[in-house]
Coordinates of C-alpha atoms (C1' of nucleotides) in Angstrom, one line a residue:
Chain A
M42 CA -11.9 -2.1 0.0
S43 CA -13.0 1.2 2.1
L44 CA -13.2 4.2 3.1
I45 CA -11.4 4.9 6.2
T46 CA -11.0 8.5 7.3
D47 CA -10.6 10.6 10.0
M48 CA -12.5 13.6 10.1
D49 CA -11.8 17.2 10.3
Q50 CA -10.0 18.7 14.1
T51 CA -12.4 21.3 13.3
S52 CA -15.9 20.1 13.7
L53 CA -18.2 19.1 16.4
P54 CA -18.6 16.9 19.6
C55 CA -20.1 13.9 19.2
D56 CA -22.1 13.5 22.6
G57 CA -25.0 12.7 20.8
C58 CA -23.5 10.0 19.3
A59 CA -20.7 8.6 21.5
G60 CA -21.5 9.6 24.9
R61 CA -17.9 11.0 25.1
Q62 CA -16.4 13.8 23.1
G63 CA -15.0 12.9 19.8
T64 CA -14.1 15.7 17.1
V65 CA -15.5 14.4 14.0
C66 CA -17.9 14.2 11.1
G67 CA -16.1 16.8 9.1
A68 CA -17.5 16.0 6.2
F69 CA -21.0 16.9 6.7
D70 CA -22.6 20.5 6.6
D71 CA -24.8 20.7 9.8
A72 CA -28.3 19.7 8.1
G73 CA -26.0 16.7 7.2
I74 CA -24.8 16.3 10.8
A75 CA -28.7 16.5 12.3
A76 CA -29.9 14.3 9.6
L77 CA -26.9 12.1 10.5
F78 CA -27.3 11.7 14.0
G79 CA -31.1 10.7 13.3
L80 CA -29.9 7.6 11.9
V81 CA -27.3 6.1 13.7
R82 CA -27.4 3.6 16.3
Q83 CA -24.3 2.8 18.8
Q84 CA -22.4 -0.5 19.7
S85 CA -19.8 -1.5 21.7
F86 CA -17.1 -4.4 20.8
T87 CA -14.5 -6.0 23.1
S88 CA -10.8 -7.4 21.8
G89 CA -11.2 -9.4 18.9
Q90 CA -14.5 -8.3 18.0
W91 CA -15.5 -7.8 14.4
I92 CA -17.1 -4.3 13.8
I93 CA -17.2 -5.3 10.3
E94 CA -16.5 -8.6 8.7
Q95 CA -14.7 -9.6 5.7
R96 CA -16.9 -11.1 2.9
Q97 CA -20.3 -9.6 4.3
P98 CA -22.4 -7.4 2.2
A99 CA -20.9 -4.2 2.1
D100 CA -23.7 -2.1 3.2
R101 CA -22.6 -0.8 6.9
A102 CA -20.7 2.2 7.4
F103 CA -19.4 2.9 11.0
L104 CA -17.9 5.9 13.1
L105 CA -15.4 5.0 15.7
S106 CA -16.2 6.9 18.8
S107 CA -14.1 5.5 21.1
G108 CA -11.3 2.9 21.4
H109 CA -9.0 1.8 18.5
A110 CA -9.3 -1.1 15.2
S111 CA -7.4 -2.2 12.7
V112 CA -8.8 -2.7 9.3
L113 CA -7.4 -6.0 7.6
R114 CA -7.8 -8.6 4.9
L115 CA -7.0 -12.2 5.6
T116 CA -6.5 -14.9 2.6
A117 CA -7.4 -18.1 2.4
Q118 CA -3.7 -18.8 3.1
G119 CA -4.0 -17.2 6.2
R120 CA -2.0 -14.1 5.5
R121 CA -2.7 -10.9 7.2
Q122 CA -2.3 -7.2 5.6
V123 CA -3.5 -4.4 7.7
I124 CA -4.3 -1.8 5.6
A125 CA -5.0 0.8 8.4
F126 CA -5.9 1.7 11.7
L127 CA -8.4 3.4 13.0
F128 CA -8.6 6.1 15.9
P129 CA -11.5 7.6 17.7
G130 CA -13.6 10.1 15.0
D131 CA -12.3 7.9 11.9
F132 CA -14.8 6.5 9.6
F133 CA -15.0 3.6 7.7
A134 CA -17.4 3.2 4.3
F135 CA -17.8 3.0 0.9
S136 CA -16.2 0.0 -0.9
A137 CA -16.9 0.1 -4.2
E138 CA -17.7 -3.8 -4.1
P139 CA -21.0 -5.3 -3.4
V140 CA -18.9 -7.4 -0.2
Y141 CA -16.6 -6.2 1.8
Q142 CA -12.9 -7.2 1.1
Y143 CA -11.7 -6.3 4.6
G144 CA -12.8 -6.2 7.9
A145 CA -12.5 -4.1 11.0
L146 CA -11.3 -5.4 14.0
A147 CA -11.7 -3.9 17.2
L148 CA -8.3 -3.4 19.3
G149 CA -9.9 -3.4 22.5
D150 CA -12.5 -1.7 23.9
V151 CA -14.6 0.2 21.2
M152 CA -17.7 2.1 21.0
A153 CA -18.8 3.0 17.8
C154 CA -21.8 4.2 15.4
L155 CA -22.9 2.2 13.0
L156 CA -25.4 3.1 10.0
S157 CA -26.4 1.7 7.0
R158 CA -24.4 2.5 3.6
R159 CA -28.0 3.3 1.9
Q160 CA -29.0 5.7 4.5
L161 CA -25.3 7.5 4.3
D162 CA -25.8 7.7 0.8
T163 CA -29.1 9.3 0.5
L164 CA -27.6 11.8 2.9
L165 CA -24.6 12.4 0.6
D166 CA -26.7 13.0 -2.8
R167 CA -29.1 15.2 -0.5
H168 CA -26.1 17.4 0.9
A169 CA -23.7 18.5 -2.1
A170 CA -21.5 19.9 0.3
A171 CA -20.8 17.2 2.6
G172 CA -19.9 15.3 -1.0
N173 CA -17.3 17.4 -1.7
R174 CA -15.8 17.8 1.6
L175 CA -16.0 14.0 1.5
R176 CA -14.0 13.7 -1.9
R177 CA -11.5 16.1 -0.6
R178 CA -11.0 13.5 2.5
M179 CA -10.9 10.4 0.1
A180 CA -8.2 12.7 -1.8
R181 CA -6.3 12.8 1.1
L182 CA -7.0 9.2 1.7
L183 CA -5.3 8.2 -1.6
D184 CA -2.2 10.4 -0.4
S185 CA -2.1 8.2 2.6
H186 CA -2.3 5.0 0.6
A187 CA 0.3 5.9 -1.8
E188 CA 2.5 7.1 1.0
L189 CA 1.8 3.2 2.6
A190 CA 2.8 2.1 -0.7
F191 CA 5.9 3.8 -0.8
T192 CA 6.8 2.5 2.9
L193 CA 6.0 -1.5 2.0
G194 CA 7.9 -1.5 -1.1
R195 CA 11.0 0.9 -0.6
K196 CA 11.9 1.0 2.7
Q197 CA 13.8 -1.5 5.1
A198 CA 12.5 -2.8 8.5
L199 CA 14.0 -0.3 10.7
E200 CA 12.8 2.6 8.6
K201 CA 9.2 1.0 8.2
V202 CA 9.3 0.8 12.2
A203 CA 10.5 4.5 12.7
A204 CA 7.9 6.0 9.9
F205 CA 5.3 4.1 11.8
I206 CA 6.3 5.6 15.3
W207 CA 6.6 8.9 13.3
Y208 CA 2.6 8.1 12.3
L209 CA 1.2 7.2 15.9
H210 CA 2.9 10.1 17.5
F211 CA 1.3 12.5 14.4
K212 CA -1.8 10.8 14.8
H213 CA -1.7 11.3 19.0
H214 CA -0.9 14.6 18.3
K215 CA -3.8 15.3 16.0
L216 CA -6.0 13.9 18.4
G217 CA -5.3 16.9 20.6
H218 CA -2.6 15.0 23.3
T219 CA 0.7 16.6 23.9
G220 CA 4.1 15.5 25.3
D221 CA 6.3 13.4 23.6
E222 CA 5.0 9.7 24.8
C223 CA 1.7 8.3 23.8
P224 CA 0.5 4.5 23.7
V225 CA 0.9 1.7 21.0
P226 CA -2.8 0.4 21.1
M227 CA -1.7 -2.5 18.7
S228 CA 0.1 -5.5 19.2
R229 CA 3.6 -6.3 17.6
T230 CA 1.8 -8.6 15.0
D231 CA -0.7 -6.1 13.6
I232 CA 2.5 -3.3 13.2
A233 CA 4.3 -6.5 11.3
D234 CA 1.0 -7.1 9.4
F235 CA 0.6 -3.2 8.8
L236 CA 4.6 -2.8 7.7
G237 CA 5.4 -6.3 6.0
L238 CA 7.0 -8.0 8.6
T239 CA 7.2 -10.0 11.2
G240 CA 6.6 -9.9 15.3
E241 CA 10.3 -10.8 15.3
S242 CA 11.5 -8.1 13.0
V243 CA 9.4 -5.6 14.7
S244 CA 10.6 -6.1 18.1
R245 CA 13.9 -5.8 16.7
A246 CA 13.3 -2.7 15.3
L247 CA 12.3 -1.5 18.2
T248 CA 15.3 -2.3 20.5
A249 CA 17.5 -1.0 17.7
L250 CA 15.7 2.3 17.9
R251 CA 16.1 1.9 22.0
T252 CA 19.4 1.3 21.8
E253 CA 20.3 4.1 19.4
G254 CA 18.7 6.7 22.1
V255 CA 15.9 7.4 19.5
I256 CA 13.0 6.3 21.4
S257 CA 12.8 4.9 24.8
L258 CA 10.3 1.6 25.3
P259 CA 8.7 2.4 29.1
E260 CA 6.2 -0.1 28.8
A261 CA 5.6 -2.4 25.6
H262 CA 2.6 -0.4 24.7
R263 CA 4.1 3.1 25.2
I264 CA 6.7 4.6 23.2
Q265 CA 8.5 8.0 23.9
V266 CA 9.9 9.8 21.4
R267 CA 13.4 11.0 22.3
D268 CA 15.1 12.3 19.1
P269 CA 12.3 13.1 16.4
A270 CA 14.3 14.5 14.2
R271 CA 16.4 11.6 13.8
L272 CA 13.3 9.5 13.7
R273 CA 11.5 10.6 11.1
Q274 CA 15.0 10.8 9.1
I275 CA 15.2 7.3 9.8
G276 CA 11.7 6.3 8.6
I277 CA 12.8 8.7 5.4
V278 CA 9.3 10.8 6.3
E279 CA 9.0 13.2 3.4
S280 CA 6.2 15.2 3.2
G281 CA 5.5 18.3 5.1
L282 CA 1.8 18.0 5.6
A283 CA 0.1 14.8 5.3
A284 CA 2.2 12.0 7.1
E285 CA -0.3 9.9 7.3
P286 CA 0.8 6.2 7.5
G287 CA 4.2 6.3 6.8
Chain B
M288 CA -1.0 11.9 -3.9
S289 CA -3.8 11.8 -6.7
L290 CA -6.6 10.4 -8.1
I291 CA -5.6 8.3 -10.8
T292 CA -9.1 6.4 -12.1
D293 CA -10.3 4.8 -15.1
M294 CA -13.3 5.9 -16.3
D295 CA -16.2 4.1 -17.3
Q296 CA -16.3 1.9 -20.4
T297 CA -20.4 3.0 -21.1
S298 CA -19.5 6.6 -22.2
L299 CA -18.5 8.8 -24.6
P300 CA -16.1 8.6 -28.0
C301 CA -13.6 11.6 -27.0
D302 CA -12.7 12.8 -30.5
G303 CA -13.1 16.6 -29.4
C304 CA -10.6 15.9 -26.9
A305 CA -8.0 13.1 -28.4
G306 CA -8.2 13.2 -32.0
R307 CA -8.7 9.5 -31.6
Q308 CA -11.6 7.4 -30.4
G309 CA -11.3 6.8 -26.2
T310 CA -13.8 5.7 -23.8
V311 CA -13.5 8.5 -21.2
C312 CA -15.0 10.5 -18.8
G313 CA -17.8 8.3 -17.1
A314 CA -17.6 10.6 -13.8
F315 CA -19.5 13.0 -16.0
D316 CA -23.1 14.2 -17.0
D317 CA -23.6 15.2 -20.1
A318 CA -23.7 18.6 -19.4
G319 CA -20.4 18.4 -17.1
I320 CA -18.7 16.5 -20.2
A321 CA -19.9 19.6 -22.5
A322 CA -18.2 22.0 -19.9
L323 CA -15.3 20.1 -19.6
F324 CA -14.5 19.8 -23.7
G325 CA -14.7 23.8 -23.4
L326 CA -11.9 23.6 -20.9
V327 CA -9.8 20.9 -22.1
R328 CA -6.3 21.6 -24.0
Q329 CA -4.0 19.2 -25.6
Q330 CA -0.7 18.3 -25.4
S331 CA 1.2 15.7 -26.7
F332 CA 4.6 14.4 -24.8
T333 CA 7.3 11.4 -25.7
S334 CA 8.9 8.9 -23.9
G335 CA 10.6 9.8 -20.7
Q336 CA 8.5 13.5 -20.6
W337 CA 6.8 14.1 -17.2
I338 CA 3.3 15.0 -18.1
I339 CA 2.9 16.4 -14.2
E340 CA 6.1 17.0 -12.6
Q341 CA 6.6 16.1 -8.6
R342 CA 7.1 19.1 -6.4
Q343 CA 5.1 21.5 -8.5
P344 CA 1.8 23.1 -7.7
A345 CA -1.3 20.6 -7.8
D346 CA -3.4 22.7 -9.8
R347 CA -3.4 20.5 -13.3
A348 CA -4.9 17.6 -14.2
F349 CA -4.8 15.4 -17.1
L350 CA -6.5 12.6 -19.0
L351 CA -4.6 10.2 -21.1
S352 CA -5.6 10.0 -24.6
S353 CA -3.6 7.5 -25.9
G354 CA -0.2 5.9 -25.2
H355 CA 0.7 4.8 -21.4
A356 CA 2.1 6.8 -18.2
S357 CA 3.4 5.7 -15.1
V358 CA 2.9 7.7 -11.7
L359 CA 5.5 7.6 -9.3
R360 CA 7.5 9.1 -6.7
L361 CA 11.5 10.0 -6.3
T362 CA 12.7 10.4 -3.2
A363 CA 16.0 12.6 -2.4
Q364 CA 18.1 9.5 -2.1
G365 CA 17.1 8.0 -5.4
R366 CA 14.4 5.7 -4.4
R367 CA 11.8 4.9 -6.5
Q368 CA 8.1 4.0 -6.4
V369 CA 5.5 3.4 -8.7
I370 CA 2.3 4.1 -7.1
A371 CA 0.2 3.1 -10.8
F372 CA 0.1 2.9 -14.5
L373 CA -2.2 4.9 -16.5
F374 CA -3.7 3.6 -19.7
P375 CA -5.6 5.0 -22.3
G376 CA -8.9 6.8 -20.8
D377 CA -7.5 7.3 -17.3
F378 CA -7.5 10.2 -15.5
F379 CA -4.8 12.0 -13.0
A380 CA -6.4 14.5 -10.5
F381 CA -6.7 15.6 -6.9
S382 CA -3.9 15.6 -4.4
A383 CA -4.9 16.4 -0.9
E384 CA -1.5 18.4 -0.8
P385 CA -0.9 21.9 -2.6
V386 CA 2.2 20.4 -4.2
Y387 CA 2.0 17.0 -6.1
Q388 CA 4.1 14.7 -4.4
Y389 CA 4.2 12.3 -7.4
G390 CA 4.8 12.8 -11.0
A391 CA 3.1 11.5 -14.0
L392 CA 5.9 9.9 -16.5
A393 CA 5.4 9.3 -20.4
L394 CA 5.9 5.6 -21.5
G395 CA 6.5 6.3 -24.9
D396 CA 4.4 8.6 -27.3
V397 CA 1.1 9.9 -25.1
M398 CA -1.8 12.0 -26.0
A399 CA -2.8 13.8 -22.6
C400 CA -5.9 16.7 -22.3
L401 CA -4.2 18.9 -19.2
L402 CA -7.2 20.7 -17.5
S403 CA -6.6 23.2 -14.6
R404 CA -7.6 21.6 -11.1
R405 CA -9.5 25.1 -10.5
Q406 CA -11.5 24.8 -13.6
L407 CA -12.3 21.1 -12.7
D408 CA -13.5 22.2 -9.2
T409 CA -16.1 24.2 -10.0
L410 CA -17.3 22.0 -12.9
L411 CA -17.6 19.3 -10.3
D412 CA -19.3 21.8 -7.8
R413 CA -21.8 22.3 -10.6
H414 CA -22.8 19.2 -11.3
A415 CA -23.7 16.8 -7.9
A416 CA -24.3 13.9 -10.7
A417 CA -20.6 14.3 -11.9
G418 CA -19.6 14.4 -7.9
N419 CA -21.2 11.5 -6.7
R420 CA -20.1 9.3 -9.5
L421 CA -16.6 10.4 -8.7
R422 CA -16.7 9.4 -5.2
R423 CA -18.0 5.9 -6.2
R424 CA -14.8 6.0 -8.5
M425 CA -12.1 7.1 -6.1
A426 CA -13.9 4.1 -3.6
R427 CA -12.9 1.7 -6.6
L428 CA -9.6 3.6 -6.1
L429 CA -9.0 3.1 -2.5
D430 CA -9.9 -0.7 -3.2
S431 CA -7.0 -0.9 -5.7
H432 CA -4.7 0.6 -3.8
A433 CA -5.5 -1.7 -0.6
E434 CA -5.0 -4.3 -3.1
L435 CA -1.9 -2.9 -4.1
A436 CA -0.7 -2.9 -0.3
F437 CA -1.6 -6.7 0.0
T438 CA 0.4 -7.5 -2.9
L439 CA 3.2 -5.2 -2.0
G440 CA 3.5 -6.5 2.0
R441 CA 2.4 -10.5 1.8
K442 CA 3.3 -11.6 -1.8
Q443 CA 6.9 -13.1 -2.5
A444 CA 8.8 -11.9 -5.7
L445 CA 6.6 -14.7 -7.9
E446 CA 3.5 -13.8 -6.8
K447 CA 4.3 -10.5 -7.5
V448 CA 5.0 -10.6 -11.0
A449 CA 1.8 -13.0 -11.6
A450 CA -0.3 -10.7 -10.2
F451 CA 0.8 -7.8 -12.2
I452 CA 0.5 -10.2 -15.9
W453 CA -2.6 -10.7 -14.8
Y454 CA -3.7 -6.9 -14.0
L455 CA -1.9 -6.4 -17.7
H456 CA -3.9 -8.5 -19.3
F457 CA -7.6 -7.4 -17.0
K458 CA -6.6 -3.9 -18.2
H459 CA -6.1 -4.6 -21.9
H460 CA -9.5 -7.0 -22.0
K461 CA -11.1 -3.9 -20.7
L462 CA -9.8 -1.6 -23.0
G463 CA -11.5 -4.1 -25.3
H464 CA -8.6 -6.2 -26.9
T465 CA -9.1 -9.8 -27.0
G466 CA -6.6 -12.8 -27.0
D467 CA -4.3 -13.8 -24.8
E468 CA -1.5 -11.8 -25.9
C469 CA -1.0 -8.3 -24.6
P470 CA 1.6 -5.7 -24.9
V471 CA 3.8 -4.7 -21.9
P472 CA 4.5 -1.1 -22.2
M473 CA 6.8 -0.5 -19.6
S474 CA 10.3 -1.7 -18.4
R475 CA 11.3 -4.5 -16.5
T476 CA 12.3 -1.4 -14.1
D477 CA 8.9 0.1 -13.6
I478 CA 7.7 -2.8 -13.1
A479 CA 10.1 -3.5 -10.1
D480 CA 9.6 0.0 -8.9
F481 CA 5.8 -0.8 -9.0
L482 CA 5.9 -4.3 -7.1
G483 CA 8.6 -3.7 -4.6
L484 CA 11.5 -5.8 -6.5
T485 CA 14.5 -5.0 -8.5
G486 CA 14.6 -5.7 -12.4
E487 CA 16.8 -8.7 -11.8
S488 CA 14.0 -10.3 -9.8
V489 CA 11.3 -9.4 -12.2
S490 CA 13.1 -10.9 -14.7
R491 CA 14.0 -14.1 -12.9
A492 CA 10.4 -14.4 -12.0
L493 CA 9.4 -14.1 -15.7
T494 CA 11.5 -16.6 -16.9
A495 CA 10.4 -19.0 -13.9
L496 CA 6.8 -18.4 -15.1
R497 CA 7.8 -19.4 -18.6
T498 CA 9.8 -22.5 -17.6
E499 CA 6.7 -23.4 -15.9
G500 CA 4.7 -23.4 -19.1
V501 CA 2.2 -20.4 -17.3
I502 CA 2.8 -17.9 -19.9
S503 CA 5.2 -16.8 -23.0
L504 CA 7.5 -14.3 -24.1
P505 CA 7.5 -13.8 -28.1
E506 CA 9.4 -10.4 -27.3
A507 CA 10.3 -9.0 -24.6
H508 CA 7.5 -6.2 -24.0
R509 CA 4.8 -8.9 -25.1
I510 CA 3.4 -11.7 -22.8
Q511 CA 1.2 -14.1 -24.1
V512 CA -1.0 -16.3 -21.0
R513 CA -1.0 -19.9 -21.5
D514 CA -2.7 -21.0 -18.1
P515 CA -4.6 -18.1 -16.7
A516 CA -6.0 -20.5 -14.1
R517 CA -2.6 -21.2 -12.9
L518 CA -1.5 -17.6 -13.0
R519 CA -4.1 -16.4 -10.9
Q520 CA -3.4 -18.8 -8.7
I521 CA 0.0 -18.2 -8.1
G522 CA -0.5 -15.0 -8.4
I523 CA -3.3 -15.1 -5.2
V524 CA -5.5 -12.8 -7.4
E525 CA -9.0 -13.5 -5.1
S526 CA -11.5 -10.8 -5.5
G527 CA -13.7 -11.8 -8.1
L528 CA -14.5 -8.2 -9.4
A529 CA -12.5 -5.3 -8.7
A530 CA -9.1 -7.0 -9.5
E531 CA -7.1 -3.6 -10.5
P532 CA -3.7 -3.6 -9.6
G533 CA -3.0 -7.3 -8.2
Chain C
dC26 C1' 25.2 -1.0 -39.2
dG27 C1' 26.5 0.2 -34.7
dT28 C1' 25.8 1.6 -30.3
dA29 C1' 23.4 2.6 -26.1
dA30 C1' 19.7 0.6 -23.8
dC31 C1' 17.6 -3.0 -21.4
dA32 C1' 17.1 -7.7 -20.7
dT33 C1' 18.5 -11.9 -18.8
dT34 C1' 21.5 -14.9 -16.4
dG35 C1' 25.2 -15.8 -12.8
dA36 C1' 27.7 -15.4 -8.4
dC37 C1' 27.5 -13.5 -4.3
dC38 C1' 26.3 -11.8 0.0
dT39 C1' 22.3 -9.5 3.1
dC40 C1' 18.5 -8.7 5.2
dC41 C1' 14.8 -10.9 7.1
dA42 C1' 12.0 -15.0 8.1
dT43 C1' 11.8 -18.9 10.3
dC44 C1' 12.0 -22.0 14.3
dA45 C1' 13.3 -21.8 18.9
dA46 C1' 13.5 -20.4 24.1
dA47 C1' 13.9 -16.7 27.8
dA48 C1' 11.7 -13.1 29.8
dA49 C1' 7.9 -10.2 30.3
dA50 C1' 3.2 -8.7 30.8
dT51 C1' -1.2 -10.0 31.0
dG52 C1' -5.3 -11.5 32.7
dT53 C1' -7.5 -15.0 36.6
dG54 C1' -8.8 -16.8 40.6
dG55 C1' -7.9 -17.5 45.5
Chain D
dC251 C1' -3.1 -8.3 46.6
dC252 C1' -0.5 -12.5 45.3
dA253 C1' -0.1 -16.8 42.8
dC254 C1' -0.1 -19.3 38.6
dA255 C1' -1.3 -20.0 34.2
dT256 C1' -1.4 -17.9 29.3
dT257 C1' -0.6 -15.0 26.6
dT258 C1' 2.7 -11.3 24.2
dT259 C1' 7.4 -9.5 23.3
dT260 C1' 11.9 -10.3 23.6
dT261 C1' 16.1 -12.5 22.2
dG262 C1' 18.7 -15.8 19.8
dA263 C1' 20.7 -19.2 15.9
dT264 C1' 20.2 -20.3 11.3
dG265 C1' 18.4 -20.8 6.6
dG266 C1' 16.8 -18.8 2.2
dA267 C1' 14.5 -15.4 -0.9
dG268 C1' 15.6 -11.7 -3.3
dG269 C1' 19.2 -7.6 -3.7
dT270 C1' 23.4 -6.4 -5.5
dC271 C1' 27.5 -7.0 -8.6
dA272 C1' 29.0 -8.2 -13.1
dA273 C1' 29.2 -10.6 -17.7
dT274 C1' 26.5 -11.5 -21.4
dG275 C1' 22.4 -11.3 -24.8
dT276 C1' 18.9 -8.7 -26.9
dT277 C1' 16.7 -4.8 -28.5
dA278 C1' 15.8 0.1 -29.9
dC279 C1' 17.0 3.7 -32.3
dG280 C1' 20.2 7.1 -34.8

DNA sequence: CGTAACATTGACCTCCATCAAAAAATGTGG
DNA sequence: CCACATTTTTTGATGGAGGTCAATGTTACG
C-alpha cells in the first residue's frame, strides 16, 4: 500500500503550497521543507476524480492541502475496501510495491500538492532528521492500522460505527476545530467500505445511536455527539492516546 | 502498535545472536550490525509465555531467532485480535505509544534476542543507511496491513482461510523451505483471532477445502497444498509480489 | 497410559447482507 | 427561487453466513 500519515500540528503554514493555511510537513526539518516546496506542483480535483490511480506506477506522492480523500482498493470482482480517509494536511506516499495497489479518490473538491517519489526519496536521504521523524510517523500509522484490524475483526456493526464517529471527531478537533458537531465528508457507502459493512447497516447503526440519544443528525452529512463517554464506550475505543482509525 | 517486520533474506547469519542460523538484520549496514550485536541479550521462552506484555512500557524490541510468536491485542472484555504472526528472523519494535498496546506471545519454544528501544534508536540515528532501509521495510509492512484490512473487511470465511494458508506457504518458502507441505505453528483459535472468525469456522473452512481437494491435512498442524492455483483463486490473493498476510 | 487441551462435527440462532421501496438530499435548468 | 430528475439515505422484509452452544473425536503431554 502506501504511507498515509497526518503530519504534525506543530509545524508550518503551507501557503507556498496550498494557497491556504494548513498545518503540515511535520516530518521535515527546515532545510527539508525549503527543498520540498521547490519541487511541489499543485493540482485541483473534483469529486470522484482519482488523485492516484490503482495499478499505476508508484512514483507519485501527494500532500492534501484542502478537502478530503479516501484511499481504497478495488478488486476485479468489484469489492471495495477503504484503507484510510485523508484530511487536510495528510500525506500519501511510500508504497513498497512498484505499482500502487490502492488508489486515492477525491471526496468533493480537493487541492493537492503532488511530488515525485524520486525527489522525495532524495530529499529524505539528504536530511536524516526528516527520515527519523518520518519513521516515528510511520510507527504511529502502523499503530492505527492495528487499531483498524481490531475494529474490522472483532467489533460488531454498532460498535464499528460508534468508533468511526469517535475517530471523525478526533480528527476534527486535531485539525483545530471545536464543538461537538462535525461534518461527515464521505458517503455512507464509503464508511461501509471502510468498516467492512454495507451502507444500509451503517445507516441503521446511525439511527440506533440517534434513538439512544448518543448522537444527533442535523443533516445527513453532519453529526453531533451528545454523549461522548457513551459513544466511546460503545465503540470500544481504549487506547488513551492514538485513537486514530477506531 | 509496533513494527513487526521480516528482515531480508540477503543478509547475515545470526550466530552471535541466536546460536543457530537465521537470516536476519537486513535493515542494518555492517557497522550497524556490529553495534547491534554488542547490545543484544538472548532469552528463551516456552509456549504461552509473553515475550512482550501488553500495557507495559514500550522500551523493548526483539528479534525472533527461532520458533514462532503471535502479536495480539486483548481487550478488557476479553476480545482477542491477532495482528501478526512472527517467524524466525522477524523483528518486533517501534510502537509510537509510550506503552505497548499489543503483546507478543510465544507459540511453542522460542529464542529471542532482546534489546532496548533506546539503544536501537541511537543506533538508527547514527547509521542513516539503516534508517532508510528500515523505512522501506516499514512501507512494506504497511502494504501488508492494508492487505489484512481487505481480508478482514471484505472476504468471507472460506476466502479468509484460503488466503491464510497461501500466506503460510509463502512464508515457508521465503524461509528457504521447499515442497507443498508446511507446518501450522498456531492453534485454530489463533488463526480465527487473526482472521476475525471463530475456531469452529476455521475448522469448517479447512474441511471444506479438504473435501474440495484443494488441500490435505495429514495432521492437524500440517497442511499440504494440492491445488495452489485454486487456493490462490479462492483466497483472492491478487498482489503478485507482496502477498504478506493474505 | 490416562488426562487435559484442542479439533471437528452437529444443531440452532443471531446479526448482518440482500433485495425492495419510500423518503430525503443534491443538483440542474428554467 | 422553484420544479423536476437523479442520487443518496433511510426504512422494511427476508434469507444466509457465520456465531454460539454442545457433543464427539483427536492430539499432546505428564
